[in-house]
GROMACS .gro file of C-alpha atoms in nm:
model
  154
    1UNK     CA    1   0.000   0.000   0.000
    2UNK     CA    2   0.112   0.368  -0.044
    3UNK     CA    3   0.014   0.596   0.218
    4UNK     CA    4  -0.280   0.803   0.075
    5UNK     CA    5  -0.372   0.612  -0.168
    6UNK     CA    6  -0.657   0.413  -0.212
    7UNK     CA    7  -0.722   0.153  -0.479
    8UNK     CA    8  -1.069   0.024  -0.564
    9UNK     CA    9  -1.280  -0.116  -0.823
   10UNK     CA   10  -1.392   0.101  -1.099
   11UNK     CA   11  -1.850   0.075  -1.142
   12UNK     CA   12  -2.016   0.238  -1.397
   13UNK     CA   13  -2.042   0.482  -1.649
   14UNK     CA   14  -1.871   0.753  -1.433
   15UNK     CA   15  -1.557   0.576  -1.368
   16UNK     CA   16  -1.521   0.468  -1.736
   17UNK     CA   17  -1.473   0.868  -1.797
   18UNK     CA   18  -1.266   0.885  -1.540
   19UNK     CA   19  -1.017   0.595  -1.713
   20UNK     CA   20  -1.026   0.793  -2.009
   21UNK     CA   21  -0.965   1.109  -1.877
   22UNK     CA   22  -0.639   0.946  -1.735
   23UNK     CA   23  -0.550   0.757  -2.022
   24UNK     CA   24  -0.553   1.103  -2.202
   25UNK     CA   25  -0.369   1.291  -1.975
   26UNK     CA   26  -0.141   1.047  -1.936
   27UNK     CA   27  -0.054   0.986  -2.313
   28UNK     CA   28  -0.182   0.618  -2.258
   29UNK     CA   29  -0.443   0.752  -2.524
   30UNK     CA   30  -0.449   1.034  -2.778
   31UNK     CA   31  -0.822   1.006  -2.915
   32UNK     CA   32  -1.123   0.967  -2.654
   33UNK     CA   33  -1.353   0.848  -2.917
   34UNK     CA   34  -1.127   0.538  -2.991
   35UNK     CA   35  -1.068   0.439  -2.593
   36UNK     CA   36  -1.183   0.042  -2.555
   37UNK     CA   37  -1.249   0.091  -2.199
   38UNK     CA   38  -1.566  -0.172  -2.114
   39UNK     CA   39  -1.604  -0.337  -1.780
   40UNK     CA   40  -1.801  -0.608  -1.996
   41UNK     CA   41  -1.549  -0.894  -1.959
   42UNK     CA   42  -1.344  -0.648  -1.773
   43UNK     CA   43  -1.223  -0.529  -1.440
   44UNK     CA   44  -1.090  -0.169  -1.401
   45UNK     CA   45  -0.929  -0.047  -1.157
   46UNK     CA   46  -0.856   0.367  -0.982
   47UNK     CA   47  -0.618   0.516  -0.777
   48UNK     CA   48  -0.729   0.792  -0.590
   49UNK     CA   49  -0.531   1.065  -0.366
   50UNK     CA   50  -0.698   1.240  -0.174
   51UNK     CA   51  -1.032   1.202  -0.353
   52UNK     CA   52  -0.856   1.299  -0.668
   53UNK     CA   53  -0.802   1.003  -0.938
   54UNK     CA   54  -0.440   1.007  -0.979
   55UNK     CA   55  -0.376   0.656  -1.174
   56UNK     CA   56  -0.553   0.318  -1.352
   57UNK     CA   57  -0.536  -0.025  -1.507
   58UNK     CA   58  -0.731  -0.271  -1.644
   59UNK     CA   59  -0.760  -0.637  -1.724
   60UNK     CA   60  -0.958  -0.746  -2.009
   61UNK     CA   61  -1.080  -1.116  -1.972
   62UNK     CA   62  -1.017  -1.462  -2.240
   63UNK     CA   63  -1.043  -1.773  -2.171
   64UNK     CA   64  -0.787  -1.876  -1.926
   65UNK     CA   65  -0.563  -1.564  -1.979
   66UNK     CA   66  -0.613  -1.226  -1.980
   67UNK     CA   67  -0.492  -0.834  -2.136
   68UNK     CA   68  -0.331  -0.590  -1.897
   69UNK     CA   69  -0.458  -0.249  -2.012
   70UNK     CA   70  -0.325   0.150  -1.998
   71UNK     CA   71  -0.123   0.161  -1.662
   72UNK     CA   72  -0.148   0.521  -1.653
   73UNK     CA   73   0.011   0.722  -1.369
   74UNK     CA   74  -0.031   1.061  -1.323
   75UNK     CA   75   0.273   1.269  -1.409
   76UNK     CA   76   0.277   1.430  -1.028
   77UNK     CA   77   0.253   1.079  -0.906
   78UNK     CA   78   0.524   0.851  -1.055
   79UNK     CA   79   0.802   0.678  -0.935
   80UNK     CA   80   0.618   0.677  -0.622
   81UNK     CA   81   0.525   0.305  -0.659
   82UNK     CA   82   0.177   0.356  -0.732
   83UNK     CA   83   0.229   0.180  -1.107
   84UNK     CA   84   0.410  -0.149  -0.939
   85UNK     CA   85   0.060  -0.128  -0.699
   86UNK     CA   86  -0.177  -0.097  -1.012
   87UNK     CA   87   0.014  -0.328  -1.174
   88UNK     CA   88   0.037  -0.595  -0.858
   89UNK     CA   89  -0.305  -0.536  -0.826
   90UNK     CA   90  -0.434  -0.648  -1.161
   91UNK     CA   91  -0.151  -0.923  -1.159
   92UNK     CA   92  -0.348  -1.067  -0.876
   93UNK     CA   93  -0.673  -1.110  -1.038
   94UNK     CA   94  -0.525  -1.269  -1.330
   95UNK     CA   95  -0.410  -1.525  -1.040
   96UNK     CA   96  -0.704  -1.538  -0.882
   97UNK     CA   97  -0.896  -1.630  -1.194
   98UNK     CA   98  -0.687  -1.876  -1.247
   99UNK     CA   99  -0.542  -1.804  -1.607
  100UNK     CA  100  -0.234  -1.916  -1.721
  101UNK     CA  101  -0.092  -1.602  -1.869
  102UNK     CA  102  -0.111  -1.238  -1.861
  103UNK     CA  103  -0.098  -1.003  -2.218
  104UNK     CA  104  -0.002  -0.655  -2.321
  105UNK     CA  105   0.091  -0.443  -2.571
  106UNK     CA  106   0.370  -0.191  -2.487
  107UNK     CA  107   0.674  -0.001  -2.658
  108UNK     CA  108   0.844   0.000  -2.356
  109UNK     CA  109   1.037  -0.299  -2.227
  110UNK     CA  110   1.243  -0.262  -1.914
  111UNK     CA  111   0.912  -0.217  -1.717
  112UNK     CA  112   0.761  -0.514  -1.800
  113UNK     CA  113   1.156  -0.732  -1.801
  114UNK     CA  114   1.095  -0.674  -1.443
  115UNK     CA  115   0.795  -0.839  -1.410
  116UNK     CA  116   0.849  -1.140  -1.603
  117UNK     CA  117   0.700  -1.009  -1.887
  118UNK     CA  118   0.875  -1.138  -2.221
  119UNK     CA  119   0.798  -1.052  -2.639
  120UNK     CA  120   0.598  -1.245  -2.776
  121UNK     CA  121   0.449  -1.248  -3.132
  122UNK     CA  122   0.156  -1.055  -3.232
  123UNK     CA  123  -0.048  -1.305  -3.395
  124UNK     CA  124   0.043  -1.525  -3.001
  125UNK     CA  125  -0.162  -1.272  -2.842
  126UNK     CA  126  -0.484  -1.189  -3.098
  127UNK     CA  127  -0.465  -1.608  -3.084
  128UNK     CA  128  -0.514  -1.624  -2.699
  129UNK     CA  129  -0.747  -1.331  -2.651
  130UNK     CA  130  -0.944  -1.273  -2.994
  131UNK     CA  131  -1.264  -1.113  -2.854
  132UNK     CA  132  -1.086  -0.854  -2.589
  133UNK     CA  133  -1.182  -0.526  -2.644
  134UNK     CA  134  -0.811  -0.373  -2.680
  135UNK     CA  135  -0.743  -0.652  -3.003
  136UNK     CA  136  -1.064  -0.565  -3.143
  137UNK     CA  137  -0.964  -0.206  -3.141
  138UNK     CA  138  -0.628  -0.214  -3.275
  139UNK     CA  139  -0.781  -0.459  -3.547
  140UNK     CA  140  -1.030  -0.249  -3.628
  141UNK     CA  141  -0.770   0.106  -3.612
  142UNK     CA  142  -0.513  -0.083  -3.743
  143UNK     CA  143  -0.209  -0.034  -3.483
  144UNK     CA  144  -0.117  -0.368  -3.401
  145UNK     CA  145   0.175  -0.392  -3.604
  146UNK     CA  146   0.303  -0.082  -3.450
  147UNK     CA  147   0.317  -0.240  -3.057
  148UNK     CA  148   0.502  -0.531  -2.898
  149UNK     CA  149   0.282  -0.790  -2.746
  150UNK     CA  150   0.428  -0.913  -2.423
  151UNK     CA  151   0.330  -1.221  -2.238
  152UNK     CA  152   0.393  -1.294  -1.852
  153UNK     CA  153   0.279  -1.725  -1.782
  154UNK     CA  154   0.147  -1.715  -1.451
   0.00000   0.00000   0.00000
């Protein structure tokens, strides 16, 4: 835990803006309109300081593995630990659900090294989660060849 922070469960309509507020501020995200964010099939999860959302994940759901989604850290807020705790967080529902691997896409690898996390082909990771949200999106916009899939087995 980090002292002031709270973590919890992201419900509804309101907290979905609130995710895409932070993946836009953030960089995660440069167009709203094109922002995957469900909780159908998903969990989400905010970071709050003070009342004041300050960082989020997500996990998008398969069958037996799942896609880590948009760590995104407020600028004001990082390298405090709060993205290892988002990360942790999510990390432990993929556990708890029992899947045997955890996804991503990411351009950035020395994060992820430390985690486990290792490249992994593209077509891997649209074969073991076709239907999430995230794939569908960068099938349908057409950016999947520009990001590294990573895979962490659990």
């Amino acid at each position: 835990t980090i002292p002031g922070v709270q973590i919890r469960k992201a419900a509804g309509s309101k907290d979905l803006d609130l995710i895409r507020d932070l993946m836009l501020i953030c960089g995660v995200s440069t167009i709203r309109a094109r922002i995957s964010a469900t909780l159908d099939g998903s969990t989400w999860w905010l970071a709050f300081r003070d009342g004041i959302e300050i960082g989020c994940i997500g996990l998008e759901y398969g069958d037996g593995a799942s896609l880590m989604r948009a760590v995104a850290v407020e600028e004001s807020e990082r390298n405090l630990g709060l993205g290892d705790a988002l990360v942790n967080t999510a990390l432990d529902a993929a556990r708890a659900r029992k899947d045997a691997a955890v996804y991503l896409f990411s351009k950035t690898d020395d994060f992820w090294q430390r985690y486990g996390f290792q490249p992994v082909e593209m077509d891997e990771l649209v074969a073991a989660l076709p239907e999430a949200p995230q794939v569908l999106a960068g099938l349908q916009w057409d950016w999947l060849e520009r990001e590294q899939a990573w895979k962490l087995v659990l």
